[in-house]
Amino acid sequence: MNDETLQYIQQVYGVENWSSGYFDINSKGHIIVRPQRDDPRFVDLKDLVDNLLSERKLQLPLLIRFPQLLAGQLRKLVGAYQSAIQEYGYQGLHYPVYPMKVNPRREVVEEFLKESARYRVGLECGSKAELYAAVAQEQSPDSLMLCNGFKDEAFIETAMLAVRAGKRVTIVVEKLNELKTVVKLAQKHGIAPWIGLRAKLYSRGSGKWASSGGDAAKFGLTTSELLESVRILKDAKLDGQLKLLHFHIGSQITDIKRVKNAMKEGARVYSRLRQLGCPIEFFDIGGGLGVDYDGSQTRFESSVNYTVQEFANGVVYVIQGVCDEENVPHPHIVTESGRFMTAYHTVFITSIRDEIETFAQDQPEVTIDADDPQVITELKELCDTINGKNYAEYYHDALEHKDELHTQFNLGLISLEDRAKGEVLFWEVCARALDESQEESFPDEEFENLKKILAQKYLCNFSLFRSAPDSWAIKQLFPVVPIHRLDEKPQDFATLVDVTCDSDGKIDRFIDLKDVRETLELHDWKDGQDYYLGIFLTGAYQEVMGSHHNLFGNPNEAQVVIDNDGRYHVTKIIAGSRINDMLQFARYDQPQLLESYRKQLRTQIEAGVITKEVAEQLANEFDAGAQRGTYLS
Ligand SMILES: *Cc1c(COP(=O)(O)O)cnc(C)c1O
């Protein structure tokens, strides 16, 4: 591949901007995945997918999980805090905690717990089900188990079970009533977990989740409730258990200034509580550490204007400054940066299955007859003489002619054939005007819109609602890149639609350094060709938030590890949902469905439409069909 092509490809897909060192393009024009930046070992993603499809007989769509990237992100996080702590001479330690709600999958949680002893990795649970999964897991004895979220007695009782198993359980109180329940149960069982208080800060985050912080936040104790909590704990002689202060100002904070402001406020609250005699040792700053999905390093929603090191430096420096000023000890810093820890580790693979016909494509050749109406001959004239100088003017003329065409049709003045001819010519003028506009360095806005209208629409074999729901729900951007043919310049512009029957099931916003692109540059695709697209950075929130819309289920999944010798191993394959699974999800009963189908066949037999043998065969087919996958095969 020549340098110029590579440069062009990098500029189009921005891989090096968002890859964080994990993804790159090799000389074959394939995307590769590395276990960490600058590691000589890599997996060729195209070869891997080919292997999974041919040797392992899997079908697309495919979720590929690279657990080494989880460990890689954890190392980056821990490394950033360690160097900040060293640089500033901070006296507390860093305690990384993984918030399970970001991706509760066993494979993910277990990977982090493997590092529990080395880095004091703990877990944060926000529901009884998450807590249940966490209680049974091995965790290093000095790591934390945080219980957040709204709690009932059963939640707190389960947490007590974890205390009995020797875990450092901290119940983070979100509401005063919760604290009362905790006190009651602690006294009843004679077991006291550690207690944390979640403060409602005045500081707000930035970006999509700004409302997680601020006065109107859903969670946390107001200032007077914090003081009341301290009184309640003192009265119950449990104030010695008050070990942690927590706040969380939202996910994907795009602006580092907001982070520092929140730290200033939080550290001040900590200091004053310390001065009141609360033995708080842990300062839990929640999540918020963002991921640069578009690679622009800006305050844009799908980006962040800082590195993890700058984030950690800001946190450590501000807390230290406030504590030194207030003359209180530096607390241990707890982080719950789930998005940062997980976003990189999965790649979702889909393929183009078909082209959705639009007005603009594959139109028949138009020949002009002597008796054609004037509006058509004029459109034909525009079409034949449009050029680099007149294209904008001709395009505007064509728009007028198209209106005229439809007016005349509605008045009954022209035939259906004329209307068809006129439409074809109109789109032809549009396509040529667009081509001319792309020769300019700064094409006019209206041609950018035209580009979107004229773009190819490709049907891809996946459900957006299952595999990248935030693209739909909150318009989050994910990098979408073909995983092969990157040694050729892409020639087409396209938007993508998924296989659900929902018109929202589409991707028509793509990453860009300065803006949002409305089309994705892709290579020329022909029916029947293999063309694989990767959706990257989907490891945080997407799996758990994805839904069974249209009863499309889980895609097939493969877990891949790269060995020391540089070879990759498929360490686990998890079959995607079968039709049967989705029927169960919607509360159908397969035997009952079969029986009900047989009943209808019996009616057909009685009516003499089919024989018994045919009926038996049909029933068998019906039964066996439920074992198929839910996506296009
Ligand atoms: C959701 C959540 C997190 C995770 O935050 P990210 O910024 O998305 O990593 C951390 N802590 C709490 C309390 C949360 O609710």
PDB file of N, CA, C and O in Angstrom, residues 242-304:
ATOM      1  N   LEU A 242     -17.892   5.241  59.205  1.00  0.00           N
ATOM      2  CA  LEU A 242     -18.031   6.183  58.080  1.00  0.00           C
ATOM      3  C   LEU A 242     -16.672   6.368  57.409  1.00  0.00           C
ATOM      4  O   LEU A 242     -15.822   7.119  57.862  1.00  0.00           O
ATOM      5  N   LYS A 243     -16.470   5.617  56.320  1.00  0.00           N
ATOM      6  CA  LYS A 243     -15.131   5.526  55.734  1.00  0.00           C
ATOM      7  C   LYS A 243     -15.005   6.228  54.389  1.00  0.00           C
ATOM      8  O   LYS A 243     -13.899   6.390  53.892  1.00  0.00           O
ATOM      9  N   LEU A 244     -16.141   6.560  53.786  1.00  0.00           N
ATOM     10  CA  LEU A 244     -16.029   6.997  52.387  1.00  0.00           C
ATOM     11  C   LEU A 244     -16.977   8.145  52.066  1.00  0.00           C
ATOM     12  O   LEU A 244     -18.102   8.202  52.573  1.00  0.00           O
ATOM     13  N   LEU A 245     -16.489   9.052  51.243  1.00  0.00           N
ATOM     14  CA  LEU A 245     -17.343  10.106  50.696  1.00  0.00           C
ATOM     15  C   LEU A 245     -17.353   9.932  49.183  1.00  0.00           C
ATOM     16  O   LEU A 245     -16.313   9.744  48.559  1.00  0.00           O
ATOM     17  N   HIS A 246     -18.554   9.967  48.606  1.00  0.00           N
ATOM     18  CA  HIS A 246     -18.691   9.687  47.186  1.00  0.00           C
ATOM     19  C   HIS A 246     -19.478  10.779  46.474  1.00  0.00           C
ATOM     20  O   HIS A 246     -20.371  11.390  47.049  1.00  0.00           O
ATOM     21  N   PHE A 247     -19.137  11.016  45.234  1.00  0.00           N
ATOM     22  CA  PHE A 247     -19.998  11.786  44.331  1.00  0.00           C
ATOM     23  C   PHE A 247     -19.703  11.302  42.927  1.00  0.00           C
ATOM     24  O   PHE A 247     -18.688  10.669  42.662  1.00  0.00           O
ATOM     25  N   HIS A 248     -20.646  11.555  42.030  1.00  0.00           N
ATOM     26  CA  HIS A 248     -20.489  11.130  40.637  1.00  0.00           C
ATOM     27  C   HIS A 248     -21.195  12.185  39.809  1.00  0.00           C
ATOM     28  O   HIS A 248     -22.401  12.348  39.920  1.00  0.00           O
ATOM     29  N   ILE A 249     -20.428  12.942  39.024  1.00  0.00           N
ATOM     30  CA  ILE A 249     -21.081  14.069  38.336  1.00  0.00           C
ATOM     31  C   ILE A 249     -21.474  13.736  36.902  1.00  0.00           C
ATOM     32  O   ILE A 249     -21.839  14.616  36.133  1.00  0.00           O
ATOM     33  N   GLY A 250     -21.439  12.461  36.548  1.00  0.00           N
ATOM     34  CA  GLY A 250     -21.937  12.070  35.225  1.00  0.00           C
ATOM     35  C   GLY A 250     -20.882  11.350  34.422  1.00  0.00           C
ATOM     36  O   GLY A 250     -19.700  11.410  34.730  1.00  0.00           O
ATOM     37  N   SER A 251     -21.344  10.667  33.383  1.00  0.00           N
ATOM     38  CA  SER A 251     -20.476   9.870  32.522  1.00  0.00           C
ATOM     39  C   SER A 251     -19.940  10.748  31.397  1.00  0.00           C
ATOM     40  O   SER A 251     -20.533  11.779  31.073  1.00  0.00           O
ATOM     41  N   GLN A 252     -18.817  10.324  30.794  1.00  0.00           N
ATOM     42  CA  GLN A 252     -18.285  10.996  29.591  1.00  0.00           C
ATOM     43  C   GLN A 252     -18.254  12.517  29.788  1.00  0.00           C
ATOM     44  O   GLN A 252     -18.882  13.269  29.047  1.00  0.00           O
ATOM     45  N   ILE A 253     -17.539  12.954  30.810  1.00  0.00           N
ATOM     46  CA  ILE A 253     -17.370  14.397  31.005  1.00  0.00           C
ATOM     47  C   ILE A 253     -16.373  14.882  29.964  1.00  0.00           C
ATOM     48  O   ILE A 253     -15.261  14.378  29.860  1.00  0.00           O
ATOM     49  N   THR A 254     -16.839  15.837  29.159  1.00  0.00           N
ATOM     50  CA  THR A 254     -16.060  16.207  27.980  1.00  0.00           C
ATOM     51  C   THR A 254     -15.026  17.278  28.298  1.00  0.00           C
ATOM     52  O   THR A 254     -14.089  17.474  27.546  1.00  0.00           O
ATOM     53  N   ASP A 255     -15.213  17.968  29.424  1.00  0.00           N
ATOM     54  CA  ASP A 255     -14.407  19.141  29.707  1.00  0.00           C
ATOM     55  C   ASP A 255     -13.676  18.987  31.042  1.00  0.00           C
ATOM     56  O   ASP A 255     -14.306  18.857  32.095  1.00  0.00           O
ATOM     57  N   ILE A 256     -12.367  19.028  31.009  1.00  0.00           N
ATOM     58  CA  ILE A 256     -11.554  18.808  32.217  1.00  0.00           C
ATOM     59  C   ILE A 256     -11.822  19.855  33.301  1.00  0.00           C
ATOM     60  O   ILE A 256     -11.727  19.571  34.494  1.00  0.00           O
ATOM     61  N   LYS A 257     -12.226  21.061  32.890  1.00  0.00           N
ATOM     62  CA  LYS A 257     -12.495  22.108  33.891  1.00  0.00           C
ATOM     63  C   LYS A 257     -13.592  21.679  34.864  1.00  0.00           C
ATOM     64  O   LYS A 257     -13.539  21.959  36.050  1.00  0.00           O
ATOM     65  N   ARG A 258     -14.633  20.999  34.298  1.00  0.00           N
ATOM     66  CA  ARG A 258     -15.747  20.554  35.144  1.00  0.00           C
ATOM     67  C   ARG A 258     -15.266  19.555  36.185  1.00  0.00           C
ATOM     68  O   ARG A 258     -15.739  19.536  37.317  1.00  0.00           O
ATOM     69  N   VAL A 259     -14.349  18.707  35.762  1.00  0.00           N
ATOM     70  CA  VAL A 259     -13.822  17.693  36.677  1.00  0.00           C
ATOM     71  C   VAL A 259     -13.113  18.383  37.837  1.00  0.00           C
ATOM     72  O   VAL A 259     -13.354  18.077  39.013  1.00  0.00           O
ATOM     73  N   LYS A 260     -12.274  19.337  37.508  1.00  0.00           N
ATOM     74  CA  LYS A 260     -11.500  20.012  38.559  1.00  0.00           C
ATOM     75  C   LYS A 260     -12.415  20.775  39.514  1.00  0.00           C
ATOM     76  O   LYS A 260     -12.201  20.761  40.731  1.00  0.00           O
ATOM     77  N   ASN A 261     -13.456  21.421  38.955  1.00  0.00           N
ATOM     78  CA  ASN A 261     -14.386  22.142  39.828  1.00  0.00           C
ATOM     79  C   ASN A 261     -15.064  21.197  40.809  1.00  0.00           C
ATOM     80  O   ASN A 261     -15.202  21.507  41.990  1.00  0.00           O
ATOM     81  N   ALA A 262     -15.481  20.034  40.278  1.00  0.00           N
ATOM     82  CA  ALA A 262     -16.145  19.072  41.153  1.00  0.00           C
ATOM     83  C   ALA A 262     -15.178  18.591  42.235  1.00  0.00           C
ATOM     84  O   ALA A 262     -15.573  18.411  43.392  1.00  0.00           O
ATOM     85  N   MET A 263     -13.914  18.394  41.881  1.00  0.00           N
ATOM     86  CA  MET A 263     -12.933  17.929  42.865  1.00  0.00           C
ATOM     87  C   MET A 263     -12.743  18.967  43.970  1.00  0.00           C
ATOM     88  O   MET A 263     -12.633  18.640  45.145  1.00  0.00           O
ATOM     89  N   LYS A 264     -12.696  20.237  43.546  1.00  0.00           N
ATOM     90  CA  LYS A 264     -12.544  21.311  44.537  1.00  0.00           C
ATOM     91  C   LYS A 264     -13.670  21.253  45.552  1.00  0.00           C
ATOM     92  O   LYS A 264     -13.450  21.304  46.757  1.00  0.00           O
ATOM     93  N   GLU A 265     -14.892  21.154  45.030  1.00  0.00           N
ATOM     94  CA  GLU A 265     -16.054  21.160  45.917  1.00  0.00           C
ATOM     95  C   GLU A 265     -16.067  19.903  46.793  1.00  0.00           C
ATOM     96  O   GLU A 265     -16.247  19.983  48.009  1.00  0.00           O
ATOM     97  N   GLY A 266     -15.850  18.744  46.134  1.00  0.00           N
ATOM     98  CA  GLY A 266     -15.886  17.478  46.873  1.00  0.00           C
ATOM     99  C   GLY A 266     -14.817  17.435  47.956  1.00  0.00           C
ATOM    100  O   GLY A 266     -15.068  16.983  49.077  1.00  0.00           O
ATOM    101  N   ALA A 267     -13.619  17.907  47.624  1.00  0.00           N
ATOM    102  CA  ALA A 267     -12.514  17.862  48.587  1.00  0.00           C
ATOM    103  C   ALA A 267     -12.807  18.776  49.777  1.00  0.00           C
ATOM    104  O   ALA A 267     -12.428  18.492  50.910  1.00  0.00           O
ATOM    105  N   ARG A 268     -13.497  19.870  49.501  1.00  0.00           N
ATOM    106  CA  ARG A 268     -13.853  20.783  50.593  1.00  0.00           C
ATOM    107  C   ARG A 268     -14.866  20.106  51.522  1.00  0.00           C
ATOM    108  O   ARG A 268     -14.737  20.173  52.749  1.00  0.00           O
ATOM    109  N   VAL A 269     -15.845  19.422  50.925  1.00  0.00           N
ATOM    110  CA  VAL A 269     -16.831  18.706  51.743  1.00  0.00           C
ATOM    111  C   VAL A 269     -16.118  17.657  52.601  1.00  0.00           C
ATOM    112  O   VAL A 269     -16.345  17.536  53.808  1.00  0.00           O
ATOM    113  N   TYR A 270     -15.207  16.909  51.973  1.00  0.00           N
ATOM    114  CA  TYR A 270     -14.433  15.894  52.701  1.00  0.00           C
ATOM    115  C   TYR A 270     -13.696  16.526  53.881  1.00  0.00           C
ATOM    116  O   TYR A 270     -13.749  16.031  55.009  1.00  0.00           O
ATOM    117  N   SER A 271     -13.018  17.635  53.595  1.00  0.00           N
ATOM    118  CA  SER A 271     -12.206  18.273  54.635  1.00  0.00           C
ATOM    119  C   SER A 271     -13.061  18.688  55.826  1.00  0.00           C
ATOM    120  O   SER A 271     -12.699  18.456  56.982  1.00  0.00           O
ATOM    121  N   ARG A 272     -14.211  19.295  55.524  1.00  0.00           N
ATOM    122  CA  ARG A 272     -15.057  19.767  56.625  1.00  0.00           C
ATOM    123  C   ARG A 272     -15.627  18.604  57.423  1.00  0.00           C
ATOM    124  O   ARG A 272     -15.743  18.683  58.642  1.00  0.00           O
ATOM    125  N   LEU A 273     -15.955  17.502  56.724  1.00  0.00           N
ATOM    126  CA  LEU A 273     -16.451  16.326  57.457  1.00  0.00           C
ATOM    127  C   LEU A 273     -15.336  15.743  58.329  1.00  0.00           C
ATOM    128  O   LEU A 273     -15.571  15.336  59.466  1.00  0.00           O
ATOM    129  N   ARG A 274     -14.117  15.735  57.814  1.00  0.00           N
ATOM    130  CA  ARG A 274     -12.969  15.273  58.608  1.00  0.00           C
ATOM    131  C   ARG A 274     -12.837  16.123  59.863  1.00  0.00           C
ATOM    132  O   ARG A 274     -12.611  15.622  60.969  1.00  0.00           O
ATOM    133  N   GLN A 275     -12.977  17.447  59.656  1.00  0.00           N
ATOM    134  CA  GLN A 275     -12.807  18.352  60.797  1.00  0.00           C
ATOM    135  C   GLN A 275     -13.905  18.157  61.841  1.00  0.00           C
ATOM    136  O   GLN A 275     -13.724  18.466  63.006  1.00  0.00           O
ATOM    137  N   LEU A 276     -15.064  17.601  61.386  1.00  0.00           N
ATOM    138  CA  LEU A 276     -16.137  17.292  62.344  1.00  0.00           C
ATOM    139  C   LEU A 276     -15.868  15.969  63.058  1.00  0.00           C
ATOM    140  O   LEU A 276     -16.678  15.495  63.841  1.00  0.00           O
ATOM    141  N   GLY A 277     -14.762  15.334  62.722  1.00  0.00           N
ATOM    142  CA  GLY A 277     -14.398  14.094  63.417  1.00  0.00           C
ATOM    143  C   GLY A 277     -14.777  12.830  62.675  1.00  0.00           C
ATOM    144  O   GLY A 277     -14.642  11.724  63.213  1.00  0.00           O
ATOM    145  N   CYS A 278     -15.271  12.930  61.426  1.00  0.00           N
ATOM    146  CA  CYS A 278     -15.601  11.716  60.665  1.00  0.00           C
ATOM    147  C   CYS A 278     -14.309  11.089  60.145  1.00  0.00           C
ATOM    148  O   CYS A 278     -13.506  11.769  59.512  1.00  0.00           O
ATOM    149  N   PRO A 279     -14.149   9.779  60.397  1.00  0.00           N
ATOM    150  CA  PRO A 279     -12.879   9.136  60.012  1.00  0.00           C
ATOM    151  C   PRO A 279     -12.841   8.709  58.547  1.00  0.00           C
ATOM    152  O   PRO A 279     -12.407   7.601  58.229  1.00  0.00           O
ATOM    153  N   ILE A 280     -13.270   9.574  57.658  1.00  0.00           N
ATOM    154  CA  ILE A 280     -13.319   9.211  56.236  1.00  0.00           C
ATOM    155  C   ILE A 280     -11.902   9.025  55.688  1.00  0.00           C
ATOM    156  O   ILE A 280     -11.051   9.893  55.847  1.00  0.00           O
ATOM    157  N   GLU A 281     -11.687   7.855  55.059  1.00  0.00           N
ATOM    158  CA  GLU A 281     -10.360   7.566  54.495  1.00  0.00           C
ATOM    159  C   GLU A 281     -10.370   7.518  52.973  1.00  0.00           C
ATOM    160  O   GLU A 281      -9.330   7.596  52.338  1.00  0.00           O
ATOM    161  N   PHE A 282     -11.576   7.292  52.419  1.00  0.00           N
ATOM    162  CA  PHE A 282     -11.665   7.098  50.971  1.00  0.00           C
ATOM    163  C   PHE A 282     -12.487   8.209  50.329  1.00  0.00           C
ATOM    164  O   PHE A 282     -13.578   8.539  50.804  1.00  0.00           O
ATOM    165  N   PHE A 283     -11.948   8.742  49.249  1.00  0.00           N
ATOM    166  CA  PHE A 283     -12.607   9.824  48.522  1.00  0.00           C
ATOM    167  C   PHE A 283     -12.944   9.254  47.152  1.00  0.00           C
ATOM    168  O   PHE A 283     -12.058   9.032  46.327  1.00  0.00           O
ATOM    169  N   ASP A 284     -14.239   8.968  46.947  1.00  0.00           N
ATOM    170  CA  ASP A 284     -14.668   8.225  45.751  1.00  0.00           C
ATOM    171  C   ASP A 284     -15.232   9.203  44.726  1.00  0.00           C
ATOM    172  O   ASP A 284     -16.340   9.714  44.887  1.00  0.00           O
ATOM    173  N   ILE A 285     -14.468   9.432  43.666  1.00  0.00           N
ATOM    174  CA  ILE A 285     -14.843  10.474  42.701  1.00  0.00           C
ATOM    175  C   ILE A 285     -15.785   9.974  41.603  1.00  0.00           C
ATOM    176  O   ILE A 285     -16.078  10.700  40.652  1.00  0.00           O
ATOM    177  N   GLY A 286     -16.248   8.719  41.718  1.00  0.00           N
ATOM    178  CA  GLY A 286     -17.193   8.199  40.722  1.00  0.00           C
ATOM    179  C   GLY A 286     -16.533   8.005  39.373  1.00  0.00           C
ATOM    180  O   GLY A 286     -15.315   7.816  39.272  1.00  0.00           O
ATOM    181  N   GLY A 287     -17.354   8.068  38.316  1.00  0.00           N
ATOM    182  CA  GLY A 287     -16.837   7.883  36.953  1.00  0.00           C
ATOM    183  C   GLY A 287     -16.601   9.227  36.293  1.00  0.00           C
ATOM    184  O   GLY A 287     -16.121  10.157  36.939  1.00  0.00           O
ATOM    185  N   GLY A 288     -16.935   9.313  35.033  1.00  0.00           N
ATOM    186  CA  GLY A 288     -16.810  10.582  34.317  1.00  0.00           C
ATOM    187  C   GLY A 288     -15.644  10.624  33.355  1.00  0.00           C
ATOM    188  O   GLY A 288     -15.651  11.407  32.402  1.00  0.00           O
ATOM    189  N   LEU A 289     -14.634   9.796  33.604  1.00  0.00           N
ATOM    190  CA  LEU A 289     -13.476   9.758  32.703  1.00  0.00           C
ATOM    191  C   LEU A 289     -13.960   9.276  31.334  1.00  0.00           C
ATOM    192  O   LEU A 289     -14.447   8.166  31.199  1.00  0.00           O
ATOM    193  N   GLY A 290     -13.842  10.127  30.344  1.00  0.00           N
ATOM    194  CA  GLY A 290     -14.470   9.858  29.053  1.00  0.00           C
ATOM    195  C   GLY A 290     -13.566   9.138  28.072  1.00  0.00           C
ATOM    196  O   GLY A 290     -12.379   8.907  28.317  1.00  0.00           O
ATOM    197  N   VAL A 291     -14.173   8.769  26.955  1.00  0.00           N
ATOM    198  CA  VAL A 291     -13.476   8.078  25.873  1.00  0.00           C
ATOM    199  C   VAL A 291     -13.581   8.961  24.632  1.00  0.00           C
ATOM    200  O   VAL A 291     -14.646   9.503  24.339  1.00  0.00           O
ATOM    201  N   ASP A 292     -12.477   9.080  23.921  1.00  0.00           N
ATOM    202  CA  ASP A 292     -12.473   9.932  22.728  1.00  0.00           C
ATOM    203  C   ASP A 292     -12.959   9.122  21.527  1.00  0.00           C
ATOM    204  O   ASP A 292     -12.170   8.618  20.741  1.00  0.00           O
ATOM    205  N   TYR A 293     -14.276   9.023  21.385  1.00  0.00           N
ATOM    206  CA  TYR A 293     -14.848   8.159  20.341  1.00  0.00           C
ATOM    207  C   TYR A 293     -14.549   8.681  18.942  1.00  0.00           C
ATOM    208  O   TYR A 293     -14.384   7.912  18.022  1.00  0.00           O
ATOM    209  N   ASP A 294     -14.504  10.005  18.772  1.00  0.00           N
ATOM    210  CA  ASP A 294     -14.262  10.512  17.413  1.00  0.00           C
ATOM    211  C   ASP A 294     -12.806  10.918  17.191  1.00  0.00           C
ATOM    212  O   ASP A 294     -12.422  11.294  16.087  1.00  0.00           O
ATOM    213  N   GLY A 295     -12.006  10.844  18.237  1.00  0.00           N
ATOM    214  CA  GLY A 295     -10.585  11.130  18.090  1.00  0.00           C
ATOM    215  C   GLY A 295     -10.253  12.597  17.937  1.00  0.00           C
ATOM    216  O   GLY A 295      -9.135  12.954  17.586  1.00  0.00           O
ATOM    217  N   SER A 296     -11.208  13.479  18.235  1.00  0.00           N
ATOM    218  CA  SER A 296     -10.965  14.909  17.978  1.00  0.00           C
ATOM    219  C   SER A 296     -10.318  15.632  19.155  1.00  0.00           C
ATOM    220  O   SER A 296      -9.892  16.778  19.020  1.00  0.00           O
ATOM    221  N   GLN A 297     -10.269  14.998  20.324  1.00  0.00           N
ATOM    222  CA  GLN A 297      -9.693  15.618  21.533  1.00  0.00           C
ATOM    223  C   GLN A 297     -10.312  16.975  21.840  1.00  0.00           C
ATOM    224  O   GLN A 297      -9.616  17.939  22.160  1.00  0.00           O
ATOM    225  N   THR A 298     -11.635  17.044  21.698  1.00  0.00           N
ATOM    226  CA  THR A 298     -12.341  18.297  21.940  1.00  0.00           C
ATOM    227  C   THR A 298     -13.429  18.100  22.988  1.00  0.00           C
ATOM    228  O   THR A 298     -13.669  16.980  23.444  1.00  0.00           O
ATOM    229  N   ARG A 299     -14.138  19.197  23.293  1.00  0.00           N
ATOM    230  CA  ARG A 299     -15.251  19.103  24.241  1.00  0.00           C
ATOM    231  C   ARG A 299     -16.526  18.599  23.581  1.00  0.00           C
ATOM    232  O   ARG A 299     -17.587  18.586  24.193  1.00  0.00           O
ATOM    233  N   PHE A 300     -16.413  18.180  22.313  1.00  0.00           N
ATOM    234  CA  PHE A 300     -17.565  17.644  21.609  1.00  0.00           C
ATOM    235  C   PHE A 300     -18.104  16.414  22.360  1.00  0.00           C
ATOM    236  O   PHE A 300     -17.349  15.686  22.989  1.00  0.00           O
ATOM    237  N   GLU A 301     -19.434  16.203  22.282  1.00  0.00           N
ATOM    238  CA  GLU A 301     -20.091  15.148  23.065  1.00  0.00           C
ATOM    239  C   GLU A 301     -19.436  13.776  23.004  1.00  0.00           C
ATOM    240  O   GLU A 301     -19.381  13.056  23.979  1.00  0.00           O
ATOM    241  N   SER A 302     -18.983  13.387  21.798  1.00  0.00           N
ATOM    242  CA  SER A 302     -18.396  12.060  21.674  1.00  0.00           C
ATOM    243  C   SER A 302     -16.879  12.104  21.809  1.00  0.00           C
ATOM    244  O   SER A 302     -16.179  11.221  21.355  1.00  0.00           O
ATOM    245  N   SER A 303     -16.379  13.156  22.455  1.00  0.00           N
ATOM    246  CA  SER A 303     -14.935  13.272  22.615  1.00  0.00           C
ATOM    247  C   SER A 303     -14.621  13.742  24.032  1.00  0.00           C
ATOM    248  O   SER A 303     -15.518  13.818  24.885  1.00  0.00           O
ATOM    249  N   VAL A 304     -13.366  14.023  24.302  1.00  0.00           N
ATOM    250  CA  VAL A 304     -12.934  14.594  25.582  1.00  0.00           C
ATOM    251  C   VAL A 304     -11.719  15.484  25.305  1.00  0.00           C
ATOM    252  O   VAL A 304     -10.929  15.173  24.427  1.00  0.00           O
TER     253      VAL A 304
END
